[in-house]
Amino acid sequence: FNDTVEIKLSAIDAGWPEAFGRYREDWASEYDFSEYDREDLQWIRETAVHHFLFLYGNEGFDHKTGTFDVDGLLKMGEAFGGFDTVTFWNQYPRLGVDERNQWDFHRDFPGGMEALKAAVEEFHKRGVRVLLPFIPWDRGCEESTRSMGDQFAELIRETDADGYQMDTMSSAPFSFRKKADKVKKGVLLQTQFHPVKNHPVEFITSSWDEYWGHGAMPEADVLRFMLPRHIAPMVSRWQRQEGKQELIQRAIFGGTPIIIWTDVFGRTMLYTEEQKQMIREWKTVYLKYREIFQGGASVPMYPTDREGVYCNLYSDNSGGDIYAIYNERDSAEDSAIELWHAGTRAEVIIGAGRAEITGDRLIVRIPPKQVIQVFTESW
């Protein structure tokens, strides 16, 4: 518990957007985010569709030949616009059946480490990055943080993988970052949960934005707006067909990449053709406007004039803004939104709504239970 509270008072004249911007600026002043500027780590900012698969399942691995079917997996990914990364998962829930640990499961891949490295190379030839799992709770009595960090780096050296998906973690020893850098530049550290401690958020540059059930739409992930350069793909593992629709809408409303996970511990939950098309469209839009989505002037829950109509604003102060608007009502609704910057042109870039600029206001019409995005530009 704190026995001292520091209160800062600041006069504002532009309402919530200015207040949030002041808060973000004050918060960021306490951190060193130079790790996010590293050229070798920028590749994650150019990704939009990620795939999570089990190496012991049928996605990507051909059990008849005992080889990884890279072409087959990427062919499957074309329906989603193409996978930008794949995460190989090979241990849990098999851990504990015998004395093998997480590192042994990598070595037991059919063909050994050479075959695993060959699969990574095939993905690299096709422009796809590969993440491996790290499980902190699978720690033997003989292991220490130091020895696990050594294994962490050694596995990257042996496979040439591009990073780790760090199960159950929201922080990590900085020694893992330093040891990975010694064997390969640009190794991504991606935790399952958002970093919650001061130092980890400075060097863990990606995490999942995971939710577990049907929650209220819309929601705004605060870290996504506090630190837009922290790339957090949207994922929800147990969603069925109707839930996957919500997952896609959350990604669009939240301006985030998306993780495709269809084999969940042997339970297959597929996307419809219409949902795949939505993801293809979202990938095109996200990558085209990614500088705006990752811009440092974005504002969550930007004010609208209609109850039940919600807006997130994405901006990098470059002359173009994107308004993501969700209508939770059961009927199509008109809403007016005061422009963040002066605009002379409005274009719906995803979704089935309408938009026009009248004076200093953006006038939109959104179908029921739908999300749209509107790009505005100043000449």
Short mmCIF file of C-alpha atoms in Angstrom, two decimals:
data_model
loop_
_atom_site.label_atom_id
_atom_site.label_comp_id
_atom_site.label_asym_id
_atom_site.label_seq_id
_atom_site.Cartn_x
_atom_site.Cartn_y
_atom_site.Cartn_z
CA PHE A 1 0.00 0.00 0.00
CA ASN A 2 1.10 3.56 -0.64
CA ASP A 3 1.20 6.06 2.18
CA THR A 4 1.91 8.92 -0.21
CA VAL A 5 -0.24 10.00 -3.14
CA GLU A 6 0.98 12.46 -5.75
CA ILE A 7 -1.73 14.47 -7.46
CA LYS A 8 -1.07 16.51 -10.58
CA LEU A 9 -3.53 19.16 -11.69
CA SER A 10 -3.59 20.26 -15.33
CA ALA A 11 -5.93 22.69 -17.06
CA ILE A 12 -7.41 21.45 -20.33
CA ASP A 13 -9.77 22.97 -22.86
CA ALA A 14 -10.28 20.06 -25.33
CA GLY A 15 -11.95 17.54 -23.04
CA TRP A 16 -11.19 13.85 -22.78
CA PRO A 17 -8.82 13.57 -25.79
CA GLU A 18 -6.53 16.23 -24.37
CA ALA A 19 -6.78 14.78 -20.87
CA PHE A 20 -5.81 11.33 -22.10
CA GLY A 21 -2.94 12.75 -24.14
CA ARG A 22 -1.62 14.61 -21.07
CA TYR A 23 -1.86 11.45 -18.99
CA ARG A 24 -0.01 9.38 -21.61
CA GLU A 25 2.74 11.97 -21.92
CA ASP A 26 3.20 12.12 -18.16
CA TRP A 27 3.22 8.31 -17.87
CA ALA A 28 5.72 7.83 -20.72
CA SER A 29 8.14 10.37 -19.21
CA GLU A 30 9.05 7.81 -16.54
CA TYR A 31 10.24 5.19 -19.03
CA ASP A 32 13.01 4.55 -21.54
CA PHE A 33 11.37 3.18 -24.68
CA SER A 34 14.52 3.19 -26.84
CA GLU A 35 14.21 -0.59 -27.27
CA TYR A 36 11.14 0.07 -29.43
CA ASP A 37 13.31 2.12 -31.79
CA ARG A 38 15.69 -0.75 -32.55
CA GLU A 39 15.76 -1.32 -36.30
CA ASP A 40 16.08 -5.09 -35.90
CA LEU A 41 12.84 -5.27 -33.90
CA GLN A 42 10.68 -3.28 -36.33
CA TRP A 43 9.51 -6.34 -38.26
CA ILE A 44 6.71 -7.09 -35.78
CA ARG A 45 5.15 -3.73 -36.65
CA GLU A 46 4.72 -4.93 -40.24
CA THR A 47 2.70 -8.04 -39.33
CA ALA A 48 -1.07 -8.40 -39.19
CA VAL A 49 -2.14 -12.08 -39.19
CA HIS A 50 -0.49 -14.57 -36.85
CA HIS A 51 -1.07 -18.31 -36.57
CA PHE A 52 -0.75 -20.54 -33.50
CA LEU A 53 -0.37 -24.28 -34.06
CA PHE A 54 0.54 -27.46 -32.22
CA LEU A 55 3.44 -29.37 -33.74
CA TYR A 56 1.84 -32.63 -32.59
CA GLY A 57 -1.47 -31.76 -34.32
CA ASN A 58 -2.53 -32.00 -37.95
CA GLU A 59 -2.02 -28.36 -38.90
CA GLY A 60 1.31 -28.07 -40.64
CA PHE A 61 2.72 -31.47 -39.65
CA ASP A 62 2.27 -34.50 -41.92
CA HIS A 63 2.15 -37.53 -39.61
CA LYS A 64 2.40 -39.95 -42.52
CA THR A 65 5.75 -38.63 -43.72
CA GLY A 66 6.94 -37.30 -40.36
CA THR A 67 7.76 -33.93 -41.91
CA PHE A 68 6.53 -30.37 -41.59
CA ASP A 69 4.18 -29.37 -44.40
CA VAL A 70 5.14 -25.72 -44.84
CA ASP A 71 3.39 -25.36 -48.19
CA GLY A 72 0.17 -26.90 -46.87
CA LEU A 73 0.06 -24.62 -43.85
CA LEU A 74 0.73 -21.47 -45.85
CA LYS A 75 -1.84 -22.56 -48.43
CA MET A 76 -4.36 -22.69 -45.59
CA GLY A 77 -3.23 -19.24 -44.51
CA GLU A 78 -4.02 -17.70 -47.89
CA ALA A 79 -7.71 -17.72 -46.95
CA PHE A 80 -6.85 -15.27 -44.13
CA GLY A 81 -4.69 -13.06 -46.32
CA GLY A 82 -1.50 -15.00 -45.52
CA PHE A 83 0.19 -15.74 -42.21
CA ASP A 84 2.91 -13.25 -41.25
CA THR A 85 4.11 -15.34 -38.31
CA VAL A 86 3.57 -18.88 -37.06
CA THR A 87 4.05 -20.05 -33.48
CA PHE A 88 5.19 -23.67 -33.08
CA TRP A 89 3.89 -25.23 -29.85
CA ASN A 90 5.15 -28.68 -28.97
CA GLN A 91 5.23 -29.39 -25.22
CA TYR A 92 2.14 -28.67 -23.12
CA PRO A 93 -0.09 -30.57 -22.37
CA ARG A 94 2.32 -33.50 -22.93
CA LEU A 95 4.76 -32.25 -20.29
CA GLY A 96 4.86 -34.41 -17.18
CA VAL A 97 4.14 -37.76 -18.86
CA ASP A 98 7.83 -38.59 -18.46
CA GLU A 99 11.05 -36.85 -17.44
CA ARG A 100 11.42 -34.83 -20.62
CA ASN A 101 11.45 -31.04 -20.27
CA GLN A 102 10.53 -28.29 -22.71
CA TRP A 103 13.99 -28.28 -24.30
CA ASP A 104 13.83 -32.06 -24.88
CA PHE A 105 10.61 -31.71 -26.83
CA HIS A 106 12.34 -29.44 -29.33
CA ARG A 107 15.14 -31.98 -29.75
CA ASP A 108 12.60 -34.80 -30.14
CA PHE A 109 11.06 -33.14 -33.18
CA PRO A 110 11.12 -35.78 -35.98
CA GLY A 111 14.50 -35.34 -37.63
CA GLY A 112 15.86 -33.49 -34.62
CA MET A 113 17.02 -29.91 -34.46
CA GLU A 114 18.20 -30.03 -38.07
CA ALA A 115 14.67 -30.76 -39.27
CA LEU A 116 13.22 -28.03 -37.05
CA LYS A 117 15.77 -25.56 -38.40
CA ALA A 118 14.98 -26.66 -41.97
CA ALA A 119 11.28 -25.94 -41.36
CA VAL A 120 12.14 -22.47 -40.03
CA GLU A 121 14.27 -21.84 -43.13
CA GLU A 122 11.37 -22.81 -45.39
CA PHE A 123 9.12 -20.29 -43.65
CA HIS A 124 11.81 -17.63 -43.95
CA LYS A 125 12.06 -18.24 -47.71
CA ARG A 126 8.36 -17.38 -47.92
CA GLY A 127 8.69 -14.27 -45.78
CA VAL A 128 7.09 -15.77 -42.66
CA ARG A 129 8.60 -15.40 -39.16
CA VAL A 130 8.63 -18.24 -36.63
CA LEU A 131 8.10 -18.02 -32.86
CA LEU A 132 8.87 -20.81 -30.40
CA PRO A 133 7.27 -21.38 -26.99
CA PHE A 134 8.95 -20.71 -23.67
CA ILE A 135 7.31 -22.14 -20.55
CA PRO A 136 8.70 -20.66 -17.31
CA TRP A 137 6.88 -23.07 -15.03
CA ASP A 138 8.58 -26.12 -16.57
CA ARG A 139 11.65 -25.63 -14.43
CA GLY A 140 13.56 -28.62 -13.13
CA CYS A 141 15.28 -28.79 -9.75
CA GLU A 142 18.64 -28.52 -11.48
CA GLU A 143 17.65 -25.43 -13.51
CA SER A 144 18.16 -21.78 -12.59
CA THR A 145 17.20 -18.50 -14.20
CA ARG A 146 20.73 -18.36 -15.55
CA SER A 147 20.69 -21.84 -17.08
CA MET A 148 17.21 -21.35 -18.56
CA GLY A 149 18.36 -18.09 -20.12
CA ASP A 150 21.28 -19.95 -21.68
CA GLN A 151 18.92 -22.56 -23.14
CA PHE A 152 16.61 -19.77 -24.26
CA ALA A 153 19.40 -18.25 -26.37
CA GLU A 154 20.85 -21.59 -27.52
CA LEU A 155 17.54 -22.71 -29.01
CA ILE A 156 17.44 -19.56 -31.13
CA ARG A 157 20.99 -20.25 -32.29
CA GLU A 158 20.17 -23.84 -33.23
CA THR A 159 16.91 -23.09 -35.08
CA ASP A 160 17.29 -19.50 -36.33
CA ALA A 161 13.76 -18.82 -35.03
CA ASP A 162 12.63 -15.19 -34.75
CA GLY A 163 11.38 -15.02 -31.19
CA TYR A 164 9.44 -16.53 -28.32
CA GLN A 165 5.82 -16.69 -27.26
CA MET A 166 6.32 -16.67 -23.49
CA ASP A 167 3.54 -18.65 -21.88
CA THR A 168 1.78 -17.24 -18.78
CA MET A 169 4.37 -14.44 -18.52
CA SER A 170 3.96 -10.71 -18.04
CA SER A 171 7.61 -10.02 -17.26
CA ALA A 172 10.97 -11.63 -17.93
CA PRO A 173 14.57 -11.35 -16.75
CA PHE A 174 16.44 -8.75 -18.78
CA SER A 175 19.27 -11.28 -19.02
CA PHE A 176 17.08 -13.21 -21.50
CA ARG A 177 17.04 -10.16 -23.76
CA LYS A 178 20.82 -9.75 -23.55
CA LYS A 179 21.54 -13.44 -24.14
CA ALA A 180 19.23 -13.59 -27.16
CA ASP A 181 20.92 -10.52 -28.65
CA LYS A 182 24.27 -12.28 -28.52
CA VAL A 183 23.12 -15.10 -30.80
CA LYS A 184 20.74 -13.23 -33.14
CA LYS A 185 19.53 -9.67 -33.55
CA GLY A 186 15.82 -8.95 -33.75
CA VAL A 187 14.59 -11.78 -31.49
CA LEU A 188 11.05 -10.89 -30.41
CA LEU A 189 10.00 -11.31 -26.79
CA GLN A 190 6.22 -11.73 -26.77
CA THR A 191 4.48 -12.47 -23.48
CA GLN A 192 1.03 -13.97 -23.05
CA PHE A 193 -0.06 -11.11 -20.81
CA HIS A 194 0.81 -7.43 -21.01
CA PRO A 195 3.95 -6.40 -19.12
CA VAL A 196 2.92 -5.12 -15.70
CA LYS A 197 6.23 -4.01 -14.23
CA ASN A 198 8.24 -0.92 -15.06
CA HIS A 199 11.35 -2.41 -16.61
CA PRO A 200 9.74 -5.29 -18.59
CA VAL A 201 7.45 -2.94 -20.54
CA GLU A 202 10.59 -1.20 -21.79
CA PHE A 203 12.08 -4.29 -23.48
CA ILE A 204 9.16 -6.69 -23.98
CA THR A 205 7.89 -5.10 -27.17
CA SER A 206 4.93 -7.40 -27.86
CA SER A 207 2.29 -9.35 -25.96
CA TRP A 208 -1.06 -10.98 -26.59
CA ASP A 209 -4.27 -9.03 -26.14
CA GLU A 210 -6.18 -12.08 -24.95
CA TYR A 211 -9.72 -12.26 -23.64
CA TRP A 212 -11.41 -15.41 -22.43
CA GLY A 213 -15.14 -15.22 -22.99
CA HIS A 214 -17.98 -13.21 -24.39
CA GLY A 215 -17.49 -9.76 -22.91
CA ALA A 216 -19.10 -6.46 -23.62
CA MET A 217 -18.33 -4.93 -27.00
CA PRO A 218 -16.73 -2.53 -27.22
CA GLU A 219 -13.71 -2.58 -24.96
CA ALA A 220 -10.51 -0.56 -25.17
CA ASP A 221 -7.15 -2.03 -24.21
CA VAL A 222 -5.55 0.86 -22.32
CA LEU A 223 -1.93 -0.20 -22.94
CA ARG A 224 -2.66 -0.31 -26.66
CA PHE A 225 -3.31 3.45 -26.51
CA MET A 226 -0.70 4.30 -23.91
CA LEU A 227 2.06 2.63 -25.92
CA PRO A 228 0.82 1.99 -29.49
CA ARG A 229 4.23 0.71 -30.58
CA HIS A 230 3.77 -2.25 -28.24
CA ILE A 231 2.22 -4.69 -30.73
CA ALA A 232 -0.48 -6.82 -29.09
CA PRO A 233 -2.37 -9.15 -31.46
CA MET A 234 -5.96 -9.95 -30.49
CA VAL A 235 -6.70 -13.58 -29.54
CA SER A 236 -9.44 -15.56 -27.82
CA ARG A 237 -8.92 -19.29 -27.94
CA TRP A 238 -12.33 -20.71 -27.06
CA GLN A 239 -14.54 -18.67 -29.36
CA ARG A 240 -16.88 -20.61 -31.63
CA GLN A 241 -18.36 -19.35 -34.86
CA GLU A 242 -20.38 -16.44 -33.46
CA GLY A 243 -17.60 -15.65 -31.00
CA LYS A 244 -15.07 -15.44 -33.80
CA GLN A 245 -17.19 -12.69 -35.34
CA GLU A 246 -16.78 -10.76 -32.10
CA LEU A 247 -13.04 -11.49 -32.12
CA ILE A 248 -12.68 -9.95 -35.59
CA GLN A 249 -14.76 -6.93 -34.61
CA ARG A 250 -12.62 -6.41 -31.51
CA ALA A 251 -9.47 -6.45 -33.63
CA ILE A 252 -10.92 -3.90 -36.04
CA PHE A 253 -12.30 -1.66 -33.30
CA GLY A 254 -9.05 -2.00 -31.34
CA GLY A 255 -6.82 -1.42 -34.36
CA THR A 256 -4.77 -4.55 -33.68
CA PRO A 257 -3.39 -7.57 -35.53
CA ILE A 258 -5.15 -10.89 -34.99
CA ILE A 259 -4.06 -14.42 -34.01
CA ILE A 260 -5.64 -17.36 -35.84
CA TRP A 261 -5.94 -20.33 -33.47
CA THR A 262 -8.28 -23.06 -34.71
CA ASP A 263 -6.91 -26.28 -33.11
CA VAL A 264 -7.25 -25.68 -29.39
CA PHE A 265 -5.89 -28.79 -27.66
CA GLY A 266 -7.58 -31.01 -30.24
CA ARG A 267 -10.84 -29.10 -30.37
CA THR A 268 -11.24 -27.63 -33.85
CA MET A 269 -13.09 -24.31 -34.15
CA LEU A 270 -13.06 -23.02 -37.70
CA TYR A 271 -13.79 -19.68 -39.32
CA THR A 272 -16.53 -19.24 -41.91
CA GLU A 273 -15.65 -18.11 -45.42
CA GLU A 274 -17.24 -14.74 -44.66
CA GLN A 275 -15.08 -14.35 -41.54
CA LYS A 276 -11.94 -15.25 -43.48
CA GLN A 277 -12.82 -12.56 -46.00
CA MET A 278 -13.23 -10.03 -43.18
CA ILE A 279 -9.76 -10.92 -41.89
CA ARG A 280 -8.28 -10.58 -45.39
CA GLU A 281 -9.83 -7.13 -45.69
CA TRP A 282 -8.64 -6.17 -42.21
CA LYS A 283 -5.08 -7.23 -42.97
CA THR A 284 -5.04 -5.06 -46.10
CA VAL A 285 -6.39 -2.04 -44.20
CA TYR A 286 -4.15 -2.52 -41.16
CA LEU A 287 -0.95 -2.76 -43.17
CA LYS A 288 -1.88 0.12 -45.45
CA TYR A 289 -2.53 2.45 -42.51
CA ARG A 290 -0.28 0.86 -39.89
CA GLU A 291 1.64 4.09 -39.23
CA ILE A 292 -1.65 5.66 -38.16
CA PHE A 293 -2.78 2.66 -36.11
CA GLN A 294 0.57 2.67 -34.35
CA GLY A 295 0.63 6.44 -34.05
CA GLY A 296 1.37 8.07 -30.74
CA ALA A 297 -1.64 10.42 -30.68
CA SER A 298 -4.42 7.79 -30.58
CA VAL A 299 -7.32 8.17 -28.13
CA PRO A 300 -9.59 5.42 -26.75
CA MET A 301 -13.34 5.98 -26.42
CA TYR A 302 -13.35 9.21 -28.38
CA PRO A 303 -16.61 11.12 -27.73
CA THR A 304 -19.65 10.70 -29.99
CA ASP A 305 -23.05 12.37 -29.79
CA ARG A 306 -25.10 9.14 -29.74
CA GLU A 307 -25.59 6.77 -26.83
CA GLY A 308 -24.62 3.27 -27.84
CA VAL A 309 -22.23 4.45 -30.57
CA TYR A 310 -18.57 4.19 -29.56
CA CYS A 311 -15.39 5.41 -31.20
CA ASN A 312 -11.64 4.85 -30.98
CA LEU A 313 -9.43 7.43 -32.69
CA TYR A 314 -6.12 6.48 -34.32
CA SER A 315 -3.72 9.26 -35.21
CA ASP A 316 -0.05 9.94 -35.75
CA ASN A 317 -0.57 13.71 -36.31
CA SER A 318 0.50 13.32 -39.94
CA GLY A 319 -2.64 14.71 -41.60
CA GLY A 320 -4.69 11.52 -41.63
CA ASP A 321 -6.86 10.08 -38.85
CA ILE A 322 -8.88 6.88 -38.55
CA TYR A 323 -12.11 6.65 -36.54
CA ALA A 324 -13.12 3.10 -35.56
CA ILE A 325 -16.82 3.23 -34.71
CA TYR A 326 -19.01 0.53 -33.19
CA ASN A 327 -22.81 0.58 -32.97
CA GLU A 328 -24.06 -1.59 -30.12
CA ARG A 329 -27.71 -0.82 -30.82
CA ASP A 330 -30.16 -3.07 -32.69
CA SER A 331 -30.86 -0.52 -35.42
CA ALA A 332 -28.74 1.48 -37.84
CA GLU A 333 -27.69 4.75 -36.22
CA ASP A 334 -26.50 8.17 -37.34
CA SER A 335 -23.88 9.87 -35.22
CA ALA A 336 -21.83 13.06 -35.32
CA ILE A 337 -18.22 13.07 -34.17
CA GLU A 338 -16.20 16.22 -33.71
CA LEU A 339 -13.09 16.00 -35.87
CA TRP A 340 -9.77 15.62 -34.07
CA HIS A 341 -8.04 17.49 -36.91
CA ALA A 342 -9.60 19.56 -39.67
CA GLY A 343 -10.63 17.28 -42.53
CA THR A 344 -11.92 17.73 -46.04
CA ARG A 345 -12.36 14.10 -47.08
CA ALA A 346 -13.89 11.07 -45.35
CA GLU A 347 -13.76 7.49 -46.61
CA VAL A 348 -15.11 4.28 -45.08
CA ILE A 349 -12.13 1.94 -45.35
CA ILE A 350 -13.72 -1.14 -43.77
CA GLY A 351 -17.31 -2.01 -42.98
CA ALA A 352 -20.65 -1.17 -44.55
CA GLY A 353 -21.35 2.31 -43.20
CA ARG A 354 -21.47 5.82 -44.66
CA ALA A 355 -19.43 8.89 -43.75
CA GLU A 356 -19.16 12.53 -44.75
CA ILE A 357 -17.62 15.68 -43.33
CA THR A 358 -19.85 18.64 -42.55
CA GLY A 359 -17.96 21.62 -41.18
CA ASP A 360 -15.91 20.40 -38.25
CA ARG A 361 -17.94 17.24 -37.74
CA LEU A 362 -17.77 13.72 -39.11
CA ILE A 363 -21.27 12.39 -39.83
CA VAL A 364 -21.49 8.58 -39.93
CA ARG A 365 -24.16 5.93 -40.29
CA ILE A 366 -23.38 2.49 -38.85
CA PRO A 367 -25.36 -0.76 -39.22
CA PRO A 368 -26.52 -2.47 -35.99
CA LYS A 369 -23.94 -4.48 -34.03
CA GLN A 370 -21.28 -3.57 -36.58
CA VAL A 371 -17.91 -1.80 -36.60
CA ILE A 372 -16.64 0.48 -39.34
CA GLN A 373 -13.50 2.52 -39.83
CA VAL A 374 -13.43 5.96 -41.42
CA PHE A 375 -10.27 7.59 -42.74
CA THR A 376 -10.25 11.39 -42.77
CA GLU A 377 -7.68 13.49 -44.54
CA SER A 378 -6.76 17.14 -44.70
CA TRP A 379 -5.68 18.48 -48.05
#
